mmCIF file of C-alpha atoms in Angstrom:
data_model
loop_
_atom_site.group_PDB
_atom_site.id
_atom_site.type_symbol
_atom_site.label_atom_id
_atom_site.label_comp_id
_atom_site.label_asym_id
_atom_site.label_seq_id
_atom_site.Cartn_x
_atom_site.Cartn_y
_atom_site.Cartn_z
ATOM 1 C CA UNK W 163 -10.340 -33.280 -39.914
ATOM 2 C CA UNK W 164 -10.281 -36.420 -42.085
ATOM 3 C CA UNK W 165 -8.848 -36.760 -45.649
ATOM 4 C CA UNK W 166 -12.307 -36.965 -47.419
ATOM 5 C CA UNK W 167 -13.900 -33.570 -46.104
ATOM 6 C CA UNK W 168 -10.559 -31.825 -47.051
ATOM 7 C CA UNK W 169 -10.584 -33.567 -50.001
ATOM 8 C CA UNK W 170 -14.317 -31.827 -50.570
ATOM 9 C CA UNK W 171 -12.563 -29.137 -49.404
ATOM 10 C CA UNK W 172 -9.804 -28.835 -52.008
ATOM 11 C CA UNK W 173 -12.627 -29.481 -54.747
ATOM 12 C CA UNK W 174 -13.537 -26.230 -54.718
ATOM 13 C CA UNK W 175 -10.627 -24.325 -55.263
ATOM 14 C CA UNK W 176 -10.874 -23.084 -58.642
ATOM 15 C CA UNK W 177 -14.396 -23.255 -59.059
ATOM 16 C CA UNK W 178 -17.182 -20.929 -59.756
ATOM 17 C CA UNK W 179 -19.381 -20.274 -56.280
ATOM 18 C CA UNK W 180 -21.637 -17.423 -57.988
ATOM 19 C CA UNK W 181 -21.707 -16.970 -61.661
ATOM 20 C CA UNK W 182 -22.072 -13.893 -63.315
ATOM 21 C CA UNK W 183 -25.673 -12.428 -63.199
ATOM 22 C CA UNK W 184 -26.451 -8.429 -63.447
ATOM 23 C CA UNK W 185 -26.936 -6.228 -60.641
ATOM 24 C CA UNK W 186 -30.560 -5.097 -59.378
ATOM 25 C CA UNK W 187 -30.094 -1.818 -60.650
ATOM 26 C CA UNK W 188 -28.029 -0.118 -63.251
ATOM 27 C CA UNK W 189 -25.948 2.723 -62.201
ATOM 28 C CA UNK W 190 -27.779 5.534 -61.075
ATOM 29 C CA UNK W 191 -27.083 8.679 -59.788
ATOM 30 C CA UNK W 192 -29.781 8.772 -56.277
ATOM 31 C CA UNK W 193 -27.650 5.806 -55.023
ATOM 32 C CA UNK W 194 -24.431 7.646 -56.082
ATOM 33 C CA UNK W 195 -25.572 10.693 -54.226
ATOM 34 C CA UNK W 196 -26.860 8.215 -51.065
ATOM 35 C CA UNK W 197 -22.873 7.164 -50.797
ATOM 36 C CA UNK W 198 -21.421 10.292 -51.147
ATOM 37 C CA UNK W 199 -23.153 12.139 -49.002
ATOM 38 C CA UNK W 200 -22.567 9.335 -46.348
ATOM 39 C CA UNK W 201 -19.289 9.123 -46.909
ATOM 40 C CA UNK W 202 -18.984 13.113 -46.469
ATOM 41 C CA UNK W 203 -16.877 13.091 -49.766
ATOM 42 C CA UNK W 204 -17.047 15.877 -51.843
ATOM 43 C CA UNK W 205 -15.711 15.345 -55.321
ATOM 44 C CA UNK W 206 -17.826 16.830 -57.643
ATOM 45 C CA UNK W 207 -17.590 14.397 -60.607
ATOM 46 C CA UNK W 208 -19.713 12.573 -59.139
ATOM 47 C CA UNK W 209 -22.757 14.761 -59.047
ATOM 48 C CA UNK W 210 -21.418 18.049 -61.029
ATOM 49 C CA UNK W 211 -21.336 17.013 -64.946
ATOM 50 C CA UNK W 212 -20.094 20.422 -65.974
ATOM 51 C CA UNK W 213 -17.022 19.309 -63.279
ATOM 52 C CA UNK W 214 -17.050 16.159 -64.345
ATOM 53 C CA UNK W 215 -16.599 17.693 -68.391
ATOM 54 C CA UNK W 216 -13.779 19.959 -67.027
ATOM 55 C CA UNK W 217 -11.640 16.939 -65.879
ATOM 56 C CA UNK W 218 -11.766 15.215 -69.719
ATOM 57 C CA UNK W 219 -14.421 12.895 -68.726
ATOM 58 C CA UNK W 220 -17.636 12.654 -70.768
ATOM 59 C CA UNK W 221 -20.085 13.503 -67.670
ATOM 60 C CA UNK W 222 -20.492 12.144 -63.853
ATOM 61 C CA UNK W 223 -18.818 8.468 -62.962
ATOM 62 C CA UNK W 224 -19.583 6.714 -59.846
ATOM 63 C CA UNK W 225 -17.165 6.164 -57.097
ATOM 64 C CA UNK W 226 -14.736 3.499 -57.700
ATOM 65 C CA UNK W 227 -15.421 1.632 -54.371
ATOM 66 C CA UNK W 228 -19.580 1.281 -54.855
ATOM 67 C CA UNK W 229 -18.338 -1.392 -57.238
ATOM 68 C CA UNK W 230 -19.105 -4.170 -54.995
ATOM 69 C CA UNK W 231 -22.670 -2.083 -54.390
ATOM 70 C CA UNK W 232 -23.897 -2.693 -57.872
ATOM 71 C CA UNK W 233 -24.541 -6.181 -57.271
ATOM 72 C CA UNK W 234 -24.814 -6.917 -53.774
ATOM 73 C CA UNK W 235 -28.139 -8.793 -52.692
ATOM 74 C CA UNK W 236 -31.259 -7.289 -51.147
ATOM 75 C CA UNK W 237 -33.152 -8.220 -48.260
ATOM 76 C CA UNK W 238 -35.514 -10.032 -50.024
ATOM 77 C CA UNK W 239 -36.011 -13.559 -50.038
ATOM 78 C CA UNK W 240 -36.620 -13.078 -53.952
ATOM 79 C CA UNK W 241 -33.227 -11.147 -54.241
ATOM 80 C CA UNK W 242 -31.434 -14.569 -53.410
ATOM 81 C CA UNK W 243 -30.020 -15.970 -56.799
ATOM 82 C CA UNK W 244 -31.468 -18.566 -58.437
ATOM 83 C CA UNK W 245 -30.063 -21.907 -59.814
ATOM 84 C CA UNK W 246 -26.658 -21.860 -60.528
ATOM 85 C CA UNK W 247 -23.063 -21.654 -58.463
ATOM 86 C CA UNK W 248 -22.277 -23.565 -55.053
ATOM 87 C CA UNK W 249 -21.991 -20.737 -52.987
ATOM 88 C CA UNK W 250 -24.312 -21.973 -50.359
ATOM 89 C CA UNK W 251 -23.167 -25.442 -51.489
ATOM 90 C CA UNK W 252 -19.414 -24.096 -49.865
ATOM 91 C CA UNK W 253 -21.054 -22.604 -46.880
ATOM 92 C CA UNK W 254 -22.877 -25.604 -45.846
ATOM 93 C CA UNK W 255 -19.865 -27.521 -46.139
ATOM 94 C CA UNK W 256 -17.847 -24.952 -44.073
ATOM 95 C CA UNK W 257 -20.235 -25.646 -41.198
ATOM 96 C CA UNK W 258 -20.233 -29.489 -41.535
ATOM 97 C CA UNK W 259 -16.519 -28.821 -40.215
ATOM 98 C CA UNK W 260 -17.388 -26.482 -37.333
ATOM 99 C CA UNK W 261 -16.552 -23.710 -38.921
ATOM 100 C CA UNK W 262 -20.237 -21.776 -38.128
ATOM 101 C CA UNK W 263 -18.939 -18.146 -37.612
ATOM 102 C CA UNK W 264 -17.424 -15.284 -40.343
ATOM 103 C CA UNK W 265 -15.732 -12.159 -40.592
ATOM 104 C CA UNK W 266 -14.006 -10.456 -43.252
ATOM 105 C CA UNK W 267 -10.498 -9.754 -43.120
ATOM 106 C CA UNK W 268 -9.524 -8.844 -46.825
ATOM 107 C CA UNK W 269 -10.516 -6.656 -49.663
ATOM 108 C CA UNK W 270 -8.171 -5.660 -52.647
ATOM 109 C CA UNK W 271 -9.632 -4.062 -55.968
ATOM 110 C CA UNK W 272 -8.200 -3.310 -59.423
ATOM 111 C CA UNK W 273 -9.963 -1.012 -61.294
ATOM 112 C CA UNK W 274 -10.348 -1.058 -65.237
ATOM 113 C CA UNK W 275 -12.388 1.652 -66.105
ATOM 114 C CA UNK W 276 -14.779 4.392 -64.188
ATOM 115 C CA UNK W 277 -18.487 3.327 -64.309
ATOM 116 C CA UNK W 278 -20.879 6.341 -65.930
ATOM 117 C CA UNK W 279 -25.168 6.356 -65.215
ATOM 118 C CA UNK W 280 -26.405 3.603 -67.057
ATOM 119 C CA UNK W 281 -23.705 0.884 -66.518
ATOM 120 C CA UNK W 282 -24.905 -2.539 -65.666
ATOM 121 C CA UNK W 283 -22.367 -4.136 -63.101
ATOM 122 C CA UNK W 284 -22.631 -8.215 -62.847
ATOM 123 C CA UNK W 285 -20.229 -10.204 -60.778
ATOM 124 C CA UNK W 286 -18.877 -13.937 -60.820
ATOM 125 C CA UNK W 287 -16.586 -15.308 -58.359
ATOM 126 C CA UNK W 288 -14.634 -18.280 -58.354
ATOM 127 C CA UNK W 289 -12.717 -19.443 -54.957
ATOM 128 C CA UNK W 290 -8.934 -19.038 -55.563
ATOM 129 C CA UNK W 291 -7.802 -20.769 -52.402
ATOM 130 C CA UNK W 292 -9.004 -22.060 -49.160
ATOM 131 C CA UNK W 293 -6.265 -22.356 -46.290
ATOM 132 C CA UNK W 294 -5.498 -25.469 -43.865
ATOM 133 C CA UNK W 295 -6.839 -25.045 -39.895
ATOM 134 C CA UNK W 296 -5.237 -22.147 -38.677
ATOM 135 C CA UNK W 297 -5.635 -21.009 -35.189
ATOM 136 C CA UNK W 298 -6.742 -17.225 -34.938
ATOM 137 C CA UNK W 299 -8.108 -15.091 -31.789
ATOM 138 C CA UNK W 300 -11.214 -15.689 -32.678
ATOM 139 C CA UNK W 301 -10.914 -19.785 -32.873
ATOM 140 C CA UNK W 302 -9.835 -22.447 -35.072
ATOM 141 C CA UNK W 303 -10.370 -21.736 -38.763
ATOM 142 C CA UNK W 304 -9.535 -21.545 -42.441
ATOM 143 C CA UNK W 305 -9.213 -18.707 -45.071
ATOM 144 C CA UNK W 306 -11.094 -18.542 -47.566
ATOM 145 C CA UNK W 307 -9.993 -16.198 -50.904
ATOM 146 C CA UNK W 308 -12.302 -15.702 -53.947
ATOM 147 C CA UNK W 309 -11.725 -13.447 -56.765
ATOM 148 C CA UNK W 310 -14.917 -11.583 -58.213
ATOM 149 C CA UNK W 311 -14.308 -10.155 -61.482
ATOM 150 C CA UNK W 312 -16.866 -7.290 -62.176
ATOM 151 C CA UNK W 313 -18.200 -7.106 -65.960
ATOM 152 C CA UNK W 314 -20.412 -4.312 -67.371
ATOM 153 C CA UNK W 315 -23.056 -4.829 -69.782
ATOM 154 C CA UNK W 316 -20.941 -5.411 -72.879
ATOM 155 C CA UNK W 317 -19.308 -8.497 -71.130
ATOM 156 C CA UNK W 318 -16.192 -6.073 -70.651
ATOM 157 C CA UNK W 319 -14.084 -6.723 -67.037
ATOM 158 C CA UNK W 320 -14.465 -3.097 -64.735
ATOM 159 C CA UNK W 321 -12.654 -4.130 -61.598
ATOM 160 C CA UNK W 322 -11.104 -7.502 -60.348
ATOM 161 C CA UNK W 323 -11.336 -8.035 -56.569
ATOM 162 C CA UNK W 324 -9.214 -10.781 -54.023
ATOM 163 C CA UNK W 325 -12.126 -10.914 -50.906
ATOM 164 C CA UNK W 326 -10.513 -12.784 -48.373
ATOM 165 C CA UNK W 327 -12.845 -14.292 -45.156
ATOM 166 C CA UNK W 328 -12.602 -16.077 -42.000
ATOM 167 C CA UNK W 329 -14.625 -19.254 -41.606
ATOM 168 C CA UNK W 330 -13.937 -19.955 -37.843
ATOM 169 C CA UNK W 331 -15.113 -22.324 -35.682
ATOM 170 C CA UNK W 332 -15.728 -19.804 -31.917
ATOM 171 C CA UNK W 333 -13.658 -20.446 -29.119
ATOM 172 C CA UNK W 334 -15.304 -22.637 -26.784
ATOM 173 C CA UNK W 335 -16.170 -22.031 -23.443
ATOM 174 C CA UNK W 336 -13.771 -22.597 -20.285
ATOM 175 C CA UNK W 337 -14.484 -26.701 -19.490
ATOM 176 C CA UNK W 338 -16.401 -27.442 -16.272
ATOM 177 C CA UNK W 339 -14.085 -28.217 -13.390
ATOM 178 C CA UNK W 340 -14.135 -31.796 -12.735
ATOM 179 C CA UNK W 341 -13.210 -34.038 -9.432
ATOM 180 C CA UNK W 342 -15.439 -32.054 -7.974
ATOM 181 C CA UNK W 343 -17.511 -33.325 -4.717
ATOM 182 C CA UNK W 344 -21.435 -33.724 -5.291
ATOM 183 C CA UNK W 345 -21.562 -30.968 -2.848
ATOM 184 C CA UNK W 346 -19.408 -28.429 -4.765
ATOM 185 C CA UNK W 347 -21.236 -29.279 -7.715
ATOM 186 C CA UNK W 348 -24.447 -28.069 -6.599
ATOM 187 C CA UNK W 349 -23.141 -25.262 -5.084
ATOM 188 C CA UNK W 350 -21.582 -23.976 -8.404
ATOM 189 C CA UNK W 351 -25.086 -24.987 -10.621
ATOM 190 C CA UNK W 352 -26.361 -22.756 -7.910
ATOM 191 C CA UNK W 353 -24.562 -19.173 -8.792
ATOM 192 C CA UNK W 354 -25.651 -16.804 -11.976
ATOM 193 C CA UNK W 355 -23.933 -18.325 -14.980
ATOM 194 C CA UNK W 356 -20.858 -15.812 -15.796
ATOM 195 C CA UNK W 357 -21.939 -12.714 -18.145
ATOM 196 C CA UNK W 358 -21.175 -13.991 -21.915
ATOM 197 C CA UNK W 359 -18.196 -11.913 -23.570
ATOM 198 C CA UNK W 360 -18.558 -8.970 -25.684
ATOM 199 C CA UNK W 361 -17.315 -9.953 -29.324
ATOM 200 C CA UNK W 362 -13.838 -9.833 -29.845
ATOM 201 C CA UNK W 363 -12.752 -6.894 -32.398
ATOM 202 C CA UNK W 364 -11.091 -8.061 -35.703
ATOM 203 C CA UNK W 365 -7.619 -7.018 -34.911
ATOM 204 C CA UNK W 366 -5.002 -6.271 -37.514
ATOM 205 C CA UNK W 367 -2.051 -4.351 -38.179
ATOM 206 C CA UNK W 368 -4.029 -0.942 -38.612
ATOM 207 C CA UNK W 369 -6.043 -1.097 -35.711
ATOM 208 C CA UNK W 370 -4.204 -2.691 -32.800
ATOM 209 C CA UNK W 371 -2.451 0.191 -32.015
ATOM 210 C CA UNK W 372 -6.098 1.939 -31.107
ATOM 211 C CA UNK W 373 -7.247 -1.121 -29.142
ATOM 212 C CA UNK W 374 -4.500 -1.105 -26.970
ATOM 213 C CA UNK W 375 -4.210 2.082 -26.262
ATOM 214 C CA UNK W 376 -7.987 1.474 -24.844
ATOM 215 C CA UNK W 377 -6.602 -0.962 -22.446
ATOM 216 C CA UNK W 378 -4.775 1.634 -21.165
ATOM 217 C CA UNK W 379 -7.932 4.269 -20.807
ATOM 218 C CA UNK W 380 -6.341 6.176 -23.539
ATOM 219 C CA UNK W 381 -8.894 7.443 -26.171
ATOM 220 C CA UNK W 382 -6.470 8.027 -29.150
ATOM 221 C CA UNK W 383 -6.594 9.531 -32.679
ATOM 222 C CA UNK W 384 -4.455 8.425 -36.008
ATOM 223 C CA UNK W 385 -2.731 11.411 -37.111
ATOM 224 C CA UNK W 386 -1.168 11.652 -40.786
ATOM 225 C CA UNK W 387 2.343 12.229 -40.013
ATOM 226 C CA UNK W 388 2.132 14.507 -43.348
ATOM 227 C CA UNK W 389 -0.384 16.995 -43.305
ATOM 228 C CA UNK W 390 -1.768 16.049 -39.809
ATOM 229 C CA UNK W 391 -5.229 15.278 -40.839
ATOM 230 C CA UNK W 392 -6.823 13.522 -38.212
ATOM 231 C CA UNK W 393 -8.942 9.892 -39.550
ATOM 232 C CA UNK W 394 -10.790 7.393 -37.643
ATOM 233 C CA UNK W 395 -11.580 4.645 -38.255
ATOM 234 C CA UNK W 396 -8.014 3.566 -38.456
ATOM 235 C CA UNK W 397 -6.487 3.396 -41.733
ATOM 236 C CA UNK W 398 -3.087 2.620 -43.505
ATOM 237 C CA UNK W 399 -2.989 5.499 -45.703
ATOM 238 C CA UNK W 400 -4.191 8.819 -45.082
ATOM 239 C CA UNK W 401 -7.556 9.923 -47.569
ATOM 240 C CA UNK W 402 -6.015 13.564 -48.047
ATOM 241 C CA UNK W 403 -2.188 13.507 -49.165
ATOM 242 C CA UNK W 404 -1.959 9.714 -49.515
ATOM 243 C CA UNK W 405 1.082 9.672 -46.901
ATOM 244 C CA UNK W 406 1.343 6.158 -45.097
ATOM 245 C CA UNK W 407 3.278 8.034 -42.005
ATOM 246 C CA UNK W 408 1.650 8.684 -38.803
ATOM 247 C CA UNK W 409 1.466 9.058 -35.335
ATOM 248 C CA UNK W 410 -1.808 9.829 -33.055
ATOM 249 C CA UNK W 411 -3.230 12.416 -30.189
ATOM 250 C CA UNK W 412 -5.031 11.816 -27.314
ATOM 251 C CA UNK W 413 -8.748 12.568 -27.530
ATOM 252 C CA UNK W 414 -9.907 15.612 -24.814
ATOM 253 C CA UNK W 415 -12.839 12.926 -24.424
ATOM 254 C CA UNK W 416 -15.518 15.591 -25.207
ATOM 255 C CA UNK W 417 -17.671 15.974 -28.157
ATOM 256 C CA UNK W 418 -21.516 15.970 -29.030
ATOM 257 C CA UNK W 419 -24.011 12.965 -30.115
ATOM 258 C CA UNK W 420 -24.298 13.670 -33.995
ATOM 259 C CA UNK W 421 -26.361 10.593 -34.215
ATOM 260 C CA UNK W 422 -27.958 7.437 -32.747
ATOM 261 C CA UNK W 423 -29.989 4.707 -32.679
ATOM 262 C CA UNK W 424 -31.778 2.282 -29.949
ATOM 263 C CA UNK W 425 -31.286 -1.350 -30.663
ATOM 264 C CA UNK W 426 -34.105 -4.345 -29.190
ATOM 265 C CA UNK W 427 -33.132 -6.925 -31.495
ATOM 266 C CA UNK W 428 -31.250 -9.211 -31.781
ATOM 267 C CA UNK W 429 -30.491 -9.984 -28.552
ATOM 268 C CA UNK W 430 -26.705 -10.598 -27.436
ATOM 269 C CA UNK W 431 -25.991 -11.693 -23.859
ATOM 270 C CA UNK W 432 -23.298 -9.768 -23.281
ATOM 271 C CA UNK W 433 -25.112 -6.060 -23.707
ATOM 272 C CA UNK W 434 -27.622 -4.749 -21.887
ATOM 273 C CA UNK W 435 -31.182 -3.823 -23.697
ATOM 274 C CA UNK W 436 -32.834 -1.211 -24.947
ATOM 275 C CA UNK W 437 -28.492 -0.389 -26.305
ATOM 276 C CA UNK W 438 -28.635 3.147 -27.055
ATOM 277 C CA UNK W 439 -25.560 2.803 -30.185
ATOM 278 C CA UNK W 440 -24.429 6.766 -31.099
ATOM 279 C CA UNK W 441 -21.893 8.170 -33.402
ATOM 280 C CA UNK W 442 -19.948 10.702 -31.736
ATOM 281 C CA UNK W 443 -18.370 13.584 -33.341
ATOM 282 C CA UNK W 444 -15.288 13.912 -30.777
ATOM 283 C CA UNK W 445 -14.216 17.979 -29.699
ATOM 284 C CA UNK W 446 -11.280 17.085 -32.513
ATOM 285 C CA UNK W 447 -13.813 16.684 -35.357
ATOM 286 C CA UNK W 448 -13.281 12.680 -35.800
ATOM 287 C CA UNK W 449 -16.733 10.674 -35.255
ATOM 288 C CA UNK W 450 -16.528 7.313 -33.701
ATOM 289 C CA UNK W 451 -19.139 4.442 -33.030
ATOM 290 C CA UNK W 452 -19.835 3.836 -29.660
ATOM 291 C CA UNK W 453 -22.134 3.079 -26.442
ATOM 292 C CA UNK W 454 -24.550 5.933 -24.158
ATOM 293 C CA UNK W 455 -24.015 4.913 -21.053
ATOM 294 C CA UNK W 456 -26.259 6.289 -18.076
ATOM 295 C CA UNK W 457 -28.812 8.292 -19.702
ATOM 296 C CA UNK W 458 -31.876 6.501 -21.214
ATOM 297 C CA UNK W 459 -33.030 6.118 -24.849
ATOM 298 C CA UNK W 460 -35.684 9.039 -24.372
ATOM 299 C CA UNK W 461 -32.939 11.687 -22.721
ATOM 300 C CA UNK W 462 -31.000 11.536 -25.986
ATOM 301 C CA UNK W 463 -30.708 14.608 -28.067
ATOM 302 C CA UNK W 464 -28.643 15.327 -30.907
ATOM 303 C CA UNK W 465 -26.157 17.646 -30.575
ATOM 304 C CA UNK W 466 -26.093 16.581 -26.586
ATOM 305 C CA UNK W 467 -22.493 17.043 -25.094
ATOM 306 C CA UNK W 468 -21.135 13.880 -23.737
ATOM 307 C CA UNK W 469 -17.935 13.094 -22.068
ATOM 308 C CA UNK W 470 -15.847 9.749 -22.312
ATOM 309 C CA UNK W 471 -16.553 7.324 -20.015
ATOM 310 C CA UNK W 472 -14.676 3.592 -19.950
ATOM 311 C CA UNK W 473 -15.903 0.288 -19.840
ATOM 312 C CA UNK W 474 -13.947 -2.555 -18.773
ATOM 313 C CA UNK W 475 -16.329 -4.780 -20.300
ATOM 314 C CA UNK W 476 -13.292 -8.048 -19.189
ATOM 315 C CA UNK W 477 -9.540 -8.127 -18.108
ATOM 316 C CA UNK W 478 -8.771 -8.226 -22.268
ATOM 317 C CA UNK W 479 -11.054 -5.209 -23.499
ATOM 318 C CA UNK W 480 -11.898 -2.043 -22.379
ATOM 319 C CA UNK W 481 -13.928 0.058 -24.318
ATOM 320 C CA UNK W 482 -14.315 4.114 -24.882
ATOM 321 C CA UNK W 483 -18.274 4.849 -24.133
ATOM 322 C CA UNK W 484 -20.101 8.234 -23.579
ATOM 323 C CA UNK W 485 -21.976 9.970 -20.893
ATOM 324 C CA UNK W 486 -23.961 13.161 -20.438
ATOM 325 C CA UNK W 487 -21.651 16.101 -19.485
ATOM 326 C CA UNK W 488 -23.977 16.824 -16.345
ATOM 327 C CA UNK W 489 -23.093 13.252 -15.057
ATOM 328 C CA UNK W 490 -19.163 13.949 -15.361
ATOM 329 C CA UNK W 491 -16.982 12.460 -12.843
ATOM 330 C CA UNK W 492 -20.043 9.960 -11.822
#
């Protein structure tokens, strides 16, 4: 990459990509009740005010992590900000360089204060740092940290937070063989292209463990060291006692469709369509996302038992999926 672009590069570090503008919506209980109730937790200051009085606190707060909520963007064309920042102005320049593709890998909050019905959350960010070329599994790329500082409607900061994402460029695919004859040539234009990979999972340091345990056909389970309270997804700490020791269990590989949906769109090479998509609630009471494999989108039930099933979907990734108990052993 030459000097100027990482020169345009450099001149953004330290500036403001998004400045601060309110939230759609003020605080409001519905959407507090929407979260908690899909995030099965069960703290009643956030719905209860008498429980909420009983801890000191003046009535119901919202849970610290729908922060980021309060001012996320709709679907809307007209929920797009207007005027103002280079957010899109950093993006397009990202993909001038190649790097086309995204993913997360980041998130750390500090909190200030509880938000309470009412509150109205705006955000500005301003990039702290973008990294050289660095070359990840998923391809060539840079980091790029911003730090959003959350402000309620008196101005006052709420919650600081260092969102970290990968800008990569994707691997590119295998080059064509060369000094080949005219012959061989035609011959290999000739077969089915090769089936495109499934998307590489983000690995880190709290997941890993549960990929390659997959590899091995083993359908595993983090296990707090502590209490042994089972969690999944993957996490450093466990939710209940706060203990960062554990260990894992191997899965029976039964449990029960507790939900699903059929995806059409969009359409990714490497799956196969209609994609029946299910959460399964495993024998050992931990739900995980996954694929319905031999049974078709209008045999699903909920509730249905289903059995683990593997897919080795290439010689780097095999994947836990689900079939109908009646098909066991197929």
């Amino acid at each position: 990459m030459n000097e100027a672009y990482e020169d345009r590069l450099r001149a953004f570090v330290g500036r403001e990509i998004n400045p601060l503008r309110p939230g759609q919506d003020p605080v409001n209980q519905p959407m507090i009740r929407h979260w908690v109730e899909a995030m099965e937790d069960d703290n009643p200051i956030y719905l209860d005010e008498e429980a909420a009085r009983a801890t000191g606190r003046d009535g119901t707060v919202a849970p610290a992590s729908m922060v980021q909520a309060w001012t996320m963007r709709g679907y809307a064309a007209t929920a797009a900000p207007k005027g103002g920042g280079g957010f899109d102005e950093l993006v397009a320049l990202l993909a001038e360089g190649g790097y086309t593709s995204v993913v997360a890998t980041d998130s750390e909050f500090e909190f200030h204060r509880e938000l309470v019905p009412g509150d109205h959350i705006g955000m500005r960010e301003v990039v702290e740092s973008i990294s050289p070329e660095k070359v990840t599994g998923l391809g060539t790329g840079r980091f790029v940290t911003t730090l959003k500082t959350y402000h309620d409607q008196d101005g006052e900061i709420v919650a600081v937070q260092r969102w970290r994402t990968l800008r990569f460029r994707p691997k590119e695919k295998p080059a064509e063989r060369r000094n080949e004859k005219p012959d061989e040539k035609r011959e290999v234009a000739e077969k089915p292209e090769p089936r495109a990979l499934r998307p590489r999972p983000a690995l880190n340091r709290d997941n890993t463990f549960w990929f390659e345990a997959a590899r091995e056909h083993r359908l595993v389970i983090q296990r707090c060291a502590a209490c042994e309270t089972l969690r999944h997804p993957p996490g450093p700490c466990c939710p209940e006692c706060g203990s960062f020791d554990w260990d894992t269990v191997q899965a029976s590989g039964r449990g029960h469709v507790y939900s699903f949906v059929v995806n059409h769109h969009p359409r990714h090479p490497a799956f196969d369509f209609p994609m029946i998509v299910a959460v399964v609630e495993l024998a050992e009471g931990t739900r995980l996302i996954t694929n319905l494999v031999g049974v078709t989108p209008e045999e699903v039930e909920i509730d249905m038992p289903v059995v683990l099933d593997w897919l080795d979907a290439d010689p780097e990734l095999s994947l836990p999926v689900f079939r109908p108990v009646a098909q066991e052993g197929h």
